[in-house]
XYZ file of N, CA and C in Angstrom:
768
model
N 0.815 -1.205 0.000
C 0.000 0.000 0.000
C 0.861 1.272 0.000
N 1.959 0.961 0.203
C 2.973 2.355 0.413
C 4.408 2.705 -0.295
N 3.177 1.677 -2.273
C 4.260 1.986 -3.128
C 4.234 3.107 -3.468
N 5.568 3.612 -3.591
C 5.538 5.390 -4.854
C 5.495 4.623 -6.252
N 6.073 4.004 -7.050
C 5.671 3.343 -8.078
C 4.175 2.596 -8.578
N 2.915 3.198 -8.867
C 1.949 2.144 -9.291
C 1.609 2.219 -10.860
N 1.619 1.026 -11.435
C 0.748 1.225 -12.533
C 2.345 1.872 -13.656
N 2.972 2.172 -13.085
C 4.613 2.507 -13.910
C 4.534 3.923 -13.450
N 3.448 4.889 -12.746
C 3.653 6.399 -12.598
C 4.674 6.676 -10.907
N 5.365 7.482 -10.912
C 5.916 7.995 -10.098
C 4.845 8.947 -8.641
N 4.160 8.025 -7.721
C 2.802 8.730 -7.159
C 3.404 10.573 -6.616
N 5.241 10.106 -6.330
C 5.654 11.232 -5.385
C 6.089 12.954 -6.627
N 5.770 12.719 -7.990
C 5.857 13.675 -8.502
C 4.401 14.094 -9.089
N 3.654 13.931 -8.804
C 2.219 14.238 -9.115
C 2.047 15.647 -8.620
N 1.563 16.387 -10.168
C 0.926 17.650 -9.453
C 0.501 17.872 -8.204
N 0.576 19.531 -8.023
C -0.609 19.357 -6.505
C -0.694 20.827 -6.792
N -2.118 21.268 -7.367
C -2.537 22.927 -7.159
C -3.410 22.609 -6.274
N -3.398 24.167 -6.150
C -4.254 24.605 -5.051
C -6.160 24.243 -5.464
N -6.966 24.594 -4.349
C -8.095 24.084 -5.069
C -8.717 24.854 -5.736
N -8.729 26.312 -6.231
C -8.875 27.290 -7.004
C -8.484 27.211 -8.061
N -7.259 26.752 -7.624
C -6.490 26.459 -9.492
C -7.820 24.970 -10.163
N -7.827 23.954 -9.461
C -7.925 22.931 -10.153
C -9.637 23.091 -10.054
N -10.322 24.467 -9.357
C -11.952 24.525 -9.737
C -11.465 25.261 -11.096
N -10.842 26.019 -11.057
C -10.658 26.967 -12.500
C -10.521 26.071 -13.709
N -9.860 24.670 -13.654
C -9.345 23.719 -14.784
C -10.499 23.280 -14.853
N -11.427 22.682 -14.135
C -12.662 21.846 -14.231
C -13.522 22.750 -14.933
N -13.514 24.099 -14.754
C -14.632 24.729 -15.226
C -14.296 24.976 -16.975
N -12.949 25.135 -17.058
C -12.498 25.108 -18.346
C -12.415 23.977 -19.381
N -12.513 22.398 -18.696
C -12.928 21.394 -19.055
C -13.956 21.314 -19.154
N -15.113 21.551 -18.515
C -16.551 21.776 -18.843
C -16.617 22.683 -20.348
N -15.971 23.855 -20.235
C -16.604 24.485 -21.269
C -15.697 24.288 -22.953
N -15.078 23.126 -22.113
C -14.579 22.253 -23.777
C -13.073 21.888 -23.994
N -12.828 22.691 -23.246
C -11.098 22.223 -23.402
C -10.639 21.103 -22.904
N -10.948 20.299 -24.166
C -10.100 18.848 -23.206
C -9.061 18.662 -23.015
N -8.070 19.293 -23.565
C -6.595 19.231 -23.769
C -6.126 19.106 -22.481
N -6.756 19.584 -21.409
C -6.398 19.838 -20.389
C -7.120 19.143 -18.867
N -7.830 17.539 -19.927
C -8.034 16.557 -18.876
C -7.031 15.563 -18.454
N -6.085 15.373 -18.980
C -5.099 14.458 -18.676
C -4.446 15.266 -17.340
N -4.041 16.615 -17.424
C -3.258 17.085 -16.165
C -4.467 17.411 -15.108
N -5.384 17.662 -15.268
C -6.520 17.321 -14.265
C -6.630 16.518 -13.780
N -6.556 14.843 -14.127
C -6.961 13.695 -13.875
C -5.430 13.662 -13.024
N -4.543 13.702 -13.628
C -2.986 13.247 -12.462
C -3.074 14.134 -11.264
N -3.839 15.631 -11.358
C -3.651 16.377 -10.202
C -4.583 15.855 -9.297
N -5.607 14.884 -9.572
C -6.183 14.062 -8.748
C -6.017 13.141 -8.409
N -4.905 12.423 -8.980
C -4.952 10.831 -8.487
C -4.335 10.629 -7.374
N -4.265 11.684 -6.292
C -4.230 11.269 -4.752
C -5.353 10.726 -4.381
N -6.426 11.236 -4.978
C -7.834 10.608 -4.695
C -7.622 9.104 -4.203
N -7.483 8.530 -5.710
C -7.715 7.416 -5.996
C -6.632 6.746 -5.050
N -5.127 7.342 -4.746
C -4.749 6.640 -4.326
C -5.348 6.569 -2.368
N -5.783 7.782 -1.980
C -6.053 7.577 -0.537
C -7.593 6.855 -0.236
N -8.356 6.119 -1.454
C -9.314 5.153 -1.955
C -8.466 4.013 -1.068
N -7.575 3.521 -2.101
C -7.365 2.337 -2.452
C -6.625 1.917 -1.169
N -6.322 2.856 -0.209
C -5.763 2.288 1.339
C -7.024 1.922 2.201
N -8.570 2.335 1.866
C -9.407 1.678 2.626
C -9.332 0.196 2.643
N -9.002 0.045 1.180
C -9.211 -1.520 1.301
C -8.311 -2.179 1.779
N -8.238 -2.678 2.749
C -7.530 -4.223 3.167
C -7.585 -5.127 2.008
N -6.766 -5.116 1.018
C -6.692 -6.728 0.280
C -5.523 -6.968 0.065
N -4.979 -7.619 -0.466
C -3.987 -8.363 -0.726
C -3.158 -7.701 -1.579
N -1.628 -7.728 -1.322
C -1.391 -6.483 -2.470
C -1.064 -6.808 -3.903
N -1.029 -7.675 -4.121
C -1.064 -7.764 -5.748
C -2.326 -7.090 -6.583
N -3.037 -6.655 -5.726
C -4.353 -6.229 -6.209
C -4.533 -4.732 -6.506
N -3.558 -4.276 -6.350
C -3.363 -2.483 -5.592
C -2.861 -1.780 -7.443
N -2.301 -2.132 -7.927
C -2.287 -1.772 -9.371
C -3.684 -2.115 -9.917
N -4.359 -3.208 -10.203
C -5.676 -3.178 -10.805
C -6.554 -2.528 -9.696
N -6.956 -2.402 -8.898
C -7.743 -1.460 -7.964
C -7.121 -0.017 -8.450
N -6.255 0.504 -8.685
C -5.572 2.001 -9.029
C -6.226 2.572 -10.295
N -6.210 1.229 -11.354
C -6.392 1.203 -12.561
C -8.041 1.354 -12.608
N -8.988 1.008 -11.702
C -10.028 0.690 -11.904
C -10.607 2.244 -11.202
N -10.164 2.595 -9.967
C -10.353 3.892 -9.223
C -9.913 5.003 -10.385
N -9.343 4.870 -11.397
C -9.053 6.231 -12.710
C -10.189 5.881 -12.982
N -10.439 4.766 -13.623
C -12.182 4.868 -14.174
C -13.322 5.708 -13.316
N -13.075 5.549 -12.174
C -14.171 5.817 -11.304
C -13.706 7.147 -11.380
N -12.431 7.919 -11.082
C -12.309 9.351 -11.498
C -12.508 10.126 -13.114
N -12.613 9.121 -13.890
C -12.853 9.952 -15.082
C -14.559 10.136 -15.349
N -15.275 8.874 -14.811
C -16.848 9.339 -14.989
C -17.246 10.768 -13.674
N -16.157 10.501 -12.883
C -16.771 11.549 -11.923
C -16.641 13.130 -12.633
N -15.282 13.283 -13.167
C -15.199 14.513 -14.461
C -16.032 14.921 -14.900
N -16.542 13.375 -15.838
C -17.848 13.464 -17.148
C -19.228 13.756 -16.709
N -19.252 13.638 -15.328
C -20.941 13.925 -14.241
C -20.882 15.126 -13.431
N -19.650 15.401 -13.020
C -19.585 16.435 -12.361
C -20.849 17.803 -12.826
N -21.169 18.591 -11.908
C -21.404 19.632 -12.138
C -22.002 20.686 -11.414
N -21.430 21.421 -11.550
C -20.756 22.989 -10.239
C -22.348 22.828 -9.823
N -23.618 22.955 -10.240
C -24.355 22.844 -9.485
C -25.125 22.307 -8.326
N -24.123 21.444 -8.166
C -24.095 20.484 -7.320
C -23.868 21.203 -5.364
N -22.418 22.464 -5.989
C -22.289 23.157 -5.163
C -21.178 21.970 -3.568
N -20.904 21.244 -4.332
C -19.546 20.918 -3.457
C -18.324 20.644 -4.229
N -17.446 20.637 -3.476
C -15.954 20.356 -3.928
C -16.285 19.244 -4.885
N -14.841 19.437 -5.991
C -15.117 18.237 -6.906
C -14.690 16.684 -6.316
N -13.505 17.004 -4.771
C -12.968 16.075 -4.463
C -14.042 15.211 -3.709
N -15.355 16.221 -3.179
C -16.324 15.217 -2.499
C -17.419 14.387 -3.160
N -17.706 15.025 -4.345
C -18.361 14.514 -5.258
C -17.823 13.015 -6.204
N -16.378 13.242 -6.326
C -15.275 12.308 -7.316
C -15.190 10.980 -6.146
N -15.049 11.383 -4.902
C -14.600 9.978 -4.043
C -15.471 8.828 -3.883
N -16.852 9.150 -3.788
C -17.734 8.082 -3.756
C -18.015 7.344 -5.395
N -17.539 8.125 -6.147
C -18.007 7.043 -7.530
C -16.539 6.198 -7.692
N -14.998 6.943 -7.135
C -13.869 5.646 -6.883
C -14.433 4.615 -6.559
N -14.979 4.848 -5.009
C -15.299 3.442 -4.248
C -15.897 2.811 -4.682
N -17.546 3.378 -5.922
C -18.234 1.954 -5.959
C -17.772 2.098 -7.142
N -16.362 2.081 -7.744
C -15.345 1.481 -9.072
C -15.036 0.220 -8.477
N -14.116 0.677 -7.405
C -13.575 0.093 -6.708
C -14.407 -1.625 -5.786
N -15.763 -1.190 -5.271
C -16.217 -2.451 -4.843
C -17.128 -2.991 -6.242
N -17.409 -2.449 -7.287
C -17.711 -3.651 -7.971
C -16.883 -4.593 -8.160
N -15.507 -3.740 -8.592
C -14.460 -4.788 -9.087
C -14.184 -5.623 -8.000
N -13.986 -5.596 -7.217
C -13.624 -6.338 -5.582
C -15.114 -7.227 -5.848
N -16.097 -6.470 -6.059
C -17.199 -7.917 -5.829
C -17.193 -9.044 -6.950
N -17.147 -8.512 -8.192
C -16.647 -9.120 -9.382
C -15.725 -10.346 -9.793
N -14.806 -9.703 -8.820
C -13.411 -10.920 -8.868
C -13.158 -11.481 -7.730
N -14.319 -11.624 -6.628
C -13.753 -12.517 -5.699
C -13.584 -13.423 -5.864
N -12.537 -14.125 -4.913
C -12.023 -15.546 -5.589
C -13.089 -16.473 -4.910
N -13.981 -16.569 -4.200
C -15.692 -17.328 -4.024
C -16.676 -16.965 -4.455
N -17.114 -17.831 -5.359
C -18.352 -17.588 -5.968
C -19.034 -17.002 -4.647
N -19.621 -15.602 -4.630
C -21.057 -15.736 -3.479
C -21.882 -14.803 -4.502
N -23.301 -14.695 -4.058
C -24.686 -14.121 -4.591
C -24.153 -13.216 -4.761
N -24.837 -11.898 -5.274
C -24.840 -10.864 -5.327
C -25.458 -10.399 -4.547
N -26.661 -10.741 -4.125
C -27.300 -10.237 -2.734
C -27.066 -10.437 -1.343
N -25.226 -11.233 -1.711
C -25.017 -11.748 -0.380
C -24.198 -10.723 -0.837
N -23.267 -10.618 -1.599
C -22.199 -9.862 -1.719
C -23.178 -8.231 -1.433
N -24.053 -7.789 -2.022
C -24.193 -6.344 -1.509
C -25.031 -6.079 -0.276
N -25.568 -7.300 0.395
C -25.635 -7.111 1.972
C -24.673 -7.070 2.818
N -23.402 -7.403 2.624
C -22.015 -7.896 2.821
C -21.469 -5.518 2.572
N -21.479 -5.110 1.508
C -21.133 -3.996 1.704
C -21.907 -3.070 2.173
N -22.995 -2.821 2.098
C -24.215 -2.053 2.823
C -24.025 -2.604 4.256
N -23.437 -3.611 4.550
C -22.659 -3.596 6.509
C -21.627 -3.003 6.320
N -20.972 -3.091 5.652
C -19.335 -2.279 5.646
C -19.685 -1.046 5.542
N -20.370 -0.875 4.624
C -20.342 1.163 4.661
C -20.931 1.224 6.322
N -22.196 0.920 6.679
C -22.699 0.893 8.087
C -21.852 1.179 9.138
N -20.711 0.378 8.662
C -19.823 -0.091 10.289
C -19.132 1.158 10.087
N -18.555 1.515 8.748
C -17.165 2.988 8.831
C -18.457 4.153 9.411
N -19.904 4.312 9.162
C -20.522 5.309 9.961
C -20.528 5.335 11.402
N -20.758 4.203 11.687
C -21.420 3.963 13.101
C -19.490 3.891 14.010
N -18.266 3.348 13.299
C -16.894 4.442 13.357
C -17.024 5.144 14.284
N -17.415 6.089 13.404
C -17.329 7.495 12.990
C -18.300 8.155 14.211
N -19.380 7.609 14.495
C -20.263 8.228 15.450
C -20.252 7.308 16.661
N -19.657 6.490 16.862
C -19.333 5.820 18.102
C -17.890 5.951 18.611
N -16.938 6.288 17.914
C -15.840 6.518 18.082
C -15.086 4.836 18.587
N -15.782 3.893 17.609
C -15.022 2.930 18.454
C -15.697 1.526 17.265
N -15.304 0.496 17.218
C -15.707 -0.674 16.600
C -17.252 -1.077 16.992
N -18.059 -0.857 15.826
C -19.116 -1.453 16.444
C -19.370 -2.485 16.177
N -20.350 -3.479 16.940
C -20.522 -4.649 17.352
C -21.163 -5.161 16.311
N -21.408 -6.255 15.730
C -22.270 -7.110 14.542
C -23.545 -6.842 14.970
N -24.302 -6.589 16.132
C -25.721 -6.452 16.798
C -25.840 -4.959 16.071
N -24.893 -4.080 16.779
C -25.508 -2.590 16.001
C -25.487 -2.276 14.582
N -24.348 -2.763 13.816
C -24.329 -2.831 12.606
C -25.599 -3.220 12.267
N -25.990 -4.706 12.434
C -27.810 -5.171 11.686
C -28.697 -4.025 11.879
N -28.336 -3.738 13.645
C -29.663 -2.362 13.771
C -29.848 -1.125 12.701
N -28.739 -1.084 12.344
C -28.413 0.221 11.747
C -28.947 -0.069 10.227
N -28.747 -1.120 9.764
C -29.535 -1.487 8.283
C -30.483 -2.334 8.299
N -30.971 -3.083 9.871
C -32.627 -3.251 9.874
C -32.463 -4.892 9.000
N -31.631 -5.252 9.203
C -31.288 -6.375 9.152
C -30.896 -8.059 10.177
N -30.934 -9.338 10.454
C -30.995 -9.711 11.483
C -29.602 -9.904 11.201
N -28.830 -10.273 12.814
C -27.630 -10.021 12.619
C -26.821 -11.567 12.185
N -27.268 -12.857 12.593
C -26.764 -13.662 11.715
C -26.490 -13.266 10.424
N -27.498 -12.648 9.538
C -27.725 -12.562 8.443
C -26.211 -11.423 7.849
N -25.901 -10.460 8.773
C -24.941 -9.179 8.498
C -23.508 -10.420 8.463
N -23.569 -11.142 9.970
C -22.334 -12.028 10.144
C -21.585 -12.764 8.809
N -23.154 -13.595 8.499
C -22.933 -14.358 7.841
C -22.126 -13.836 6.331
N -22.854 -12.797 5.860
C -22.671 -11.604 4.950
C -21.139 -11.067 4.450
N -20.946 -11.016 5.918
C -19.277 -10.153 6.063
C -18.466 -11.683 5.709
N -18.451 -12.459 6.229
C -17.368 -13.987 6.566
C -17.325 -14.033 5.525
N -18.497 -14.005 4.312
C -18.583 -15.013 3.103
C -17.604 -13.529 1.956
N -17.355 -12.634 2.137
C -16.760 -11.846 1.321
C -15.536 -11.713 2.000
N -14.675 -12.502 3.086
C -13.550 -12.601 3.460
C -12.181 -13.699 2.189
N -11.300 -13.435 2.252
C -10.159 -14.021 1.108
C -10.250 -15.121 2.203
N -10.219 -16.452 1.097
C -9.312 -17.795 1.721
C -8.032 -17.007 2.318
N -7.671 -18.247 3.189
C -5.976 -18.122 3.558
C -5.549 -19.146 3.607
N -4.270 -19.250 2.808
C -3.569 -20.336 2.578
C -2.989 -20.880 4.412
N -3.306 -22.034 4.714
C -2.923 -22.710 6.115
C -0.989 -22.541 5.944
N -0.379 -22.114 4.924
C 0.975 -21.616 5.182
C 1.577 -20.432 4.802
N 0.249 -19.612 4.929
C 0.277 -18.172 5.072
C 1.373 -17.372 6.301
N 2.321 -17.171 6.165
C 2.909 -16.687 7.194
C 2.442 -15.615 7.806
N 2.417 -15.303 9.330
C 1.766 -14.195 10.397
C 2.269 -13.725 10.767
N 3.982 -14.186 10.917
C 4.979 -13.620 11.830
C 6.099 -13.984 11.355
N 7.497 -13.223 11.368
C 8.643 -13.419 10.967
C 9.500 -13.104 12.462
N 10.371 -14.169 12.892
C 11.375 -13.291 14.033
C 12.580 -14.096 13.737
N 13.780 -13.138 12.946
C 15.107 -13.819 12.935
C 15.040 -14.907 11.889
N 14.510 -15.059 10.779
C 14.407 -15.875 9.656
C 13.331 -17.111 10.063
N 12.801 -17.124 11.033
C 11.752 -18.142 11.379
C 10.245 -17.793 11.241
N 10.006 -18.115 10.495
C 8.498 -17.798 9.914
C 7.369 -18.732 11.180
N 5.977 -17.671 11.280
C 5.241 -18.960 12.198
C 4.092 -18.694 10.855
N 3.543 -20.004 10.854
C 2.287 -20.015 9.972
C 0.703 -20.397 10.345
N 0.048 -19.934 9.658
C -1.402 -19.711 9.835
C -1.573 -21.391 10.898
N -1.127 -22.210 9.671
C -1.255 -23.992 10.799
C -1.159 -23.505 12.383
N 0.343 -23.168 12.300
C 0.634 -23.175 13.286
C 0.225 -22.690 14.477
N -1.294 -22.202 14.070
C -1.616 -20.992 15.291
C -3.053 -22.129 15.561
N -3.484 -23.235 14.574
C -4.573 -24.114 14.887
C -4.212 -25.598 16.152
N -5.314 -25.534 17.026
C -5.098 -26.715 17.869
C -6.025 -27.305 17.078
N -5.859 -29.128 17.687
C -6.898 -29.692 17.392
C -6.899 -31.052 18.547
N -8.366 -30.076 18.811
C -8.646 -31.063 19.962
C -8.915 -33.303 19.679
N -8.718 -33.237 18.260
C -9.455 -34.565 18.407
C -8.290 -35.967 18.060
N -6.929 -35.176 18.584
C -5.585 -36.276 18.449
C -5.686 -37.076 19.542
N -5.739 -38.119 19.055
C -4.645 -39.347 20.397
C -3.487 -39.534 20.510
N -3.268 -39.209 21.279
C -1.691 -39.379 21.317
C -1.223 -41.017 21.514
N -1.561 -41.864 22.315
C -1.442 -43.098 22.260
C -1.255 -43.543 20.601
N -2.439 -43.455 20.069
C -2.668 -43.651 18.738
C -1.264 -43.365 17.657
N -1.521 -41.709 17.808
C -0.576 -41.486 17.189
C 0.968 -41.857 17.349
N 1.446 -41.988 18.217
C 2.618 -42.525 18.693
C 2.918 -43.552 18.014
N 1.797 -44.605 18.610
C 1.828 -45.622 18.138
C 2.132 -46.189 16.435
N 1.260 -45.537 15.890
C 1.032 -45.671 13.978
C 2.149 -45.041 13.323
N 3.309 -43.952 14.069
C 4.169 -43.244 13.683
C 5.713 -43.992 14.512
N 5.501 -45.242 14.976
C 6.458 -45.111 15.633
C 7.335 -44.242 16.215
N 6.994 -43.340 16.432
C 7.794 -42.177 17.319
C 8.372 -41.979 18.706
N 7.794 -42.852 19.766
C 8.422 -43.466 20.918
C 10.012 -43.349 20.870
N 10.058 -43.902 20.503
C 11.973 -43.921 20.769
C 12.327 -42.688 19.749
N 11.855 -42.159 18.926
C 12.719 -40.794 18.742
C 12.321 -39.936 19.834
N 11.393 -40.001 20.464
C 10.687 -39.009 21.076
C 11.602 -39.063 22.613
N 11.969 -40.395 22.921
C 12.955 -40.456 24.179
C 14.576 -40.095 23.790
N 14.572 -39.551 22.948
C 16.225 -39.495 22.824
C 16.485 -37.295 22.443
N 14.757 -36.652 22.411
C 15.109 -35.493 22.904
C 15.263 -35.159 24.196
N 15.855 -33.413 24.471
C 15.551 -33.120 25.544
C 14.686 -32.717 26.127
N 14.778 -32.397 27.235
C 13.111 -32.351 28.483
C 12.352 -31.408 27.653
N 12.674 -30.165 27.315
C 12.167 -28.968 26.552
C 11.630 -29.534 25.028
N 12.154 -29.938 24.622
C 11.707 -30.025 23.080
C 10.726 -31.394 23.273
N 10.572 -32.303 24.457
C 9.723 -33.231 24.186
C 8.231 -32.415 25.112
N 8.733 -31.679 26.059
C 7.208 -31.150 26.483
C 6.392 -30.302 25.235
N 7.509 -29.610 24.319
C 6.722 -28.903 23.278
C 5.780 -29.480 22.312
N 6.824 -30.934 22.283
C 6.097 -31.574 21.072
C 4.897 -32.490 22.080
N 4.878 -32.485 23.137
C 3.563 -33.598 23.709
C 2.659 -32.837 23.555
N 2.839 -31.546 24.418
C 2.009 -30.187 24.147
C 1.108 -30.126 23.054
N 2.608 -29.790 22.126
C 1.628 -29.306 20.584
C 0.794 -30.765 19.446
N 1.482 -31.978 19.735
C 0.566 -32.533 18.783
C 0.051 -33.799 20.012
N -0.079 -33.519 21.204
C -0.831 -35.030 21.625
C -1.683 -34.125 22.412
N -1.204 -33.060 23.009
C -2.672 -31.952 23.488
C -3.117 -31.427 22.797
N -2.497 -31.084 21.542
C -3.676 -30.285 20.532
C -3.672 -28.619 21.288
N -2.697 -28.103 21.507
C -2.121 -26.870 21.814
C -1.848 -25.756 20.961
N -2.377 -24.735 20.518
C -1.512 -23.959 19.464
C 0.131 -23.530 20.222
N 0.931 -22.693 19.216
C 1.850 -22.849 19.654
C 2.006 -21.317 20.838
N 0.762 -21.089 20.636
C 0.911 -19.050 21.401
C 0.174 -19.659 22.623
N -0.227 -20.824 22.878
C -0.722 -21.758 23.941
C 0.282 -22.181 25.060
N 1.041 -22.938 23.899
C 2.485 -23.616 24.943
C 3.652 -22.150 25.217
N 3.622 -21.442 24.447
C 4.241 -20.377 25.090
C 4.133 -19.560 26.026
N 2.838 -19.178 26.198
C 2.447 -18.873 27.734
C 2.548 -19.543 28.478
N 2.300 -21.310 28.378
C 2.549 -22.083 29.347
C 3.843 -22.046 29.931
N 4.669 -22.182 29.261
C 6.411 -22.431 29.609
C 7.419 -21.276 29.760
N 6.613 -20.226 29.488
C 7.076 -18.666 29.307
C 8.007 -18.291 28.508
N 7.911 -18.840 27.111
C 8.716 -18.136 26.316
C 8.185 -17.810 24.984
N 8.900 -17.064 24.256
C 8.257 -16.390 22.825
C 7.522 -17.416 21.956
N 6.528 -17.204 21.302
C 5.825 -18.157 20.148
C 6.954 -18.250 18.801
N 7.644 -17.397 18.776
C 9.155 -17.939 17.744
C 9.837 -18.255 18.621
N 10.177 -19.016 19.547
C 11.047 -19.873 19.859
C 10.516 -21.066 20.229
N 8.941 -20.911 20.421
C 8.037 -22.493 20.350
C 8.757 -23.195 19.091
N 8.550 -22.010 18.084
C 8.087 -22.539 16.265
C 10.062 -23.020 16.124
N 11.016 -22.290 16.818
C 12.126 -22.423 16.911
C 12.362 -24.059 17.502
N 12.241 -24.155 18.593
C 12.077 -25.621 18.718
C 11.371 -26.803 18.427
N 10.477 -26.319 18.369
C 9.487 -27.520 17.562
C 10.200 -27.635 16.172
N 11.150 -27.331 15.198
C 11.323 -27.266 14.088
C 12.503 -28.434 14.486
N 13.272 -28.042 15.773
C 14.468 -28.639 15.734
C 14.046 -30.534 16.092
N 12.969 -30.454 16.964
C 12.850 -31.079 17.726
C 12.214 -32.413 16.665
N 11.673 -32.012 15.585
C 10.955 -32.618 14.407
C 12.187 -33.134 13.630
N 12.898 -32.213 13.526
C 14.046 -32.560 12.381
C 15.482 -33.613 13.726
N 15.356 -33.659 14.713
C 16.105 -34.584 15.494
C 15.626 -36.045 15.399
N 13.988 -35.753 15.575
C 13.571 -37.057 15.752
C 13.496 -37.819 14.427
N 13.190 -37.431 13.238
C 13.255 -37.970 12.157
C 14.589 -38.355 11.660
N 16.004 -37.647 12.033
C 17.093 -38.357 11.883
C 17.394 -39.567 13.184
N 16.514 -39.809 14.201
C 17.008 -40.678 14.816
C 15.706 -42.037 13.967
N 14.445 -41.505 14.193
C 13.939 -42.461 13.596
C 14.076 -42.988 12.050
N 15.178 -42.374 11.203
C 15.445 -43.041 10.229
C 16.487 -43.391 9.962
């Protein structure tokens, strides 16, 4: 989100007049001079770019979202009009965004409805108001209130327009040790007897030390995440993911 390069333009040499200057260009574009929409359109594309930081997505997406928010600034140009009686910048920002969330609804990578998908943003706009006038996160209960909706229905709404995540999505980096999305899941329904057993792992498992075998009983025969056993034993969740790595790669050279 905090490239100066998008799309091949340089964001940090972009015009910047004053807003007199750039009502004076608009009005002169209205009355025909187009010659002089291209440097209009760049003296705006802060717009588009302080758009495209609402969205949380993924950043490979931030050039086609850029690309798609010019569209949404050039119809705002072509509609504009002074009678409107506000700034052009307040008028231009809301037709970015819904550039911006069709395409986001368009290309999600899950098929969902369309009526799930635009109950799904009619909560999102909701929640940045209720922001704004609560001064604080509001709850999935007030959100429904606020669009008269039941709130399973808002929940359900929001989850289903969330991105997959890859289970080796990394969350955390400390010192070249990555922890991953897995790594943050317990699961309550291991046996450890079982497993031991079917993995022969017993005798690798007696030839670590005291530390690296409580981590590993911990993490795969209790079904522990690893930000679990670190509070338990009091030390960092990268040095859980630090030993558990070693403690995996010991036992597999003894058991093979």
């Amino acid at each position: 989100m905090n490239k100066v390069i998008i799309s091949g333009m340089d964001t940090s040499k972009l015009p910047n007049l004053s807003g007199n200057d750039l009502e004076n260009m608009l009005r002169r574009i209205k009355n025909g001079e187009n010659d002089l929409r291209p440097e209009f359109v760049k003296c705006n594309l802060r717009l588009v770019l302080s758009v495209i930081q609402r969205f949380s997505r993924r950043s490979e997406e931030v050039d086609d979202l850029f690309q798609v928010g010019c569209i949404g600034l050039l119809k705002a140009i072509d509609n504009f009009d002074f009678k409107y009686q506000v700034k052009f910048s307040t008028y231009a920002v809301p037709m970015i965004i819904g550039e911006m969330r069709r395409y986001l609804r368009d290309n999600h990578p899950l098929r969902v409805s369309r009526s799930l998908r635009d109950l799904a943003y009619k909560a999102l706009a909701a929640k940045n108001d209720l922001v704004i006038k609560l001064d604080r996160e509001p709850t999935i209960d007030e959100i429904a209130a606020a669009i008269e909706v039941p709130s399973e229905n808002v929940a359900f709404a929001m989850d289903a327009i969330q991105d997959p995540v890859s289970m080796f999505e990394p969350v955390y980096n400390e010192s070249g040790d990555s922890i991953f999305v897995m790594d943050q899941i317990s699961d309550k329904s291991m046996d450890n007897e079982k497993w031991v057993e079917d993995l022969s792992l017993r005798q690798g498992m007696d030839k670590l030390n005291p530390r690296e075998k409580m981590i590993l009983y911990m993490r795969f025969f209790k079904g522990k995440t690893q930000v679990e056993v670190a509070n338990e034993i009091g030390i960092s969740q990268a040095q859980v993911s630090r030993l558990e790595k070693t403690a995996l790669k010991n036992m597999r050279r003894h058991i093979e």
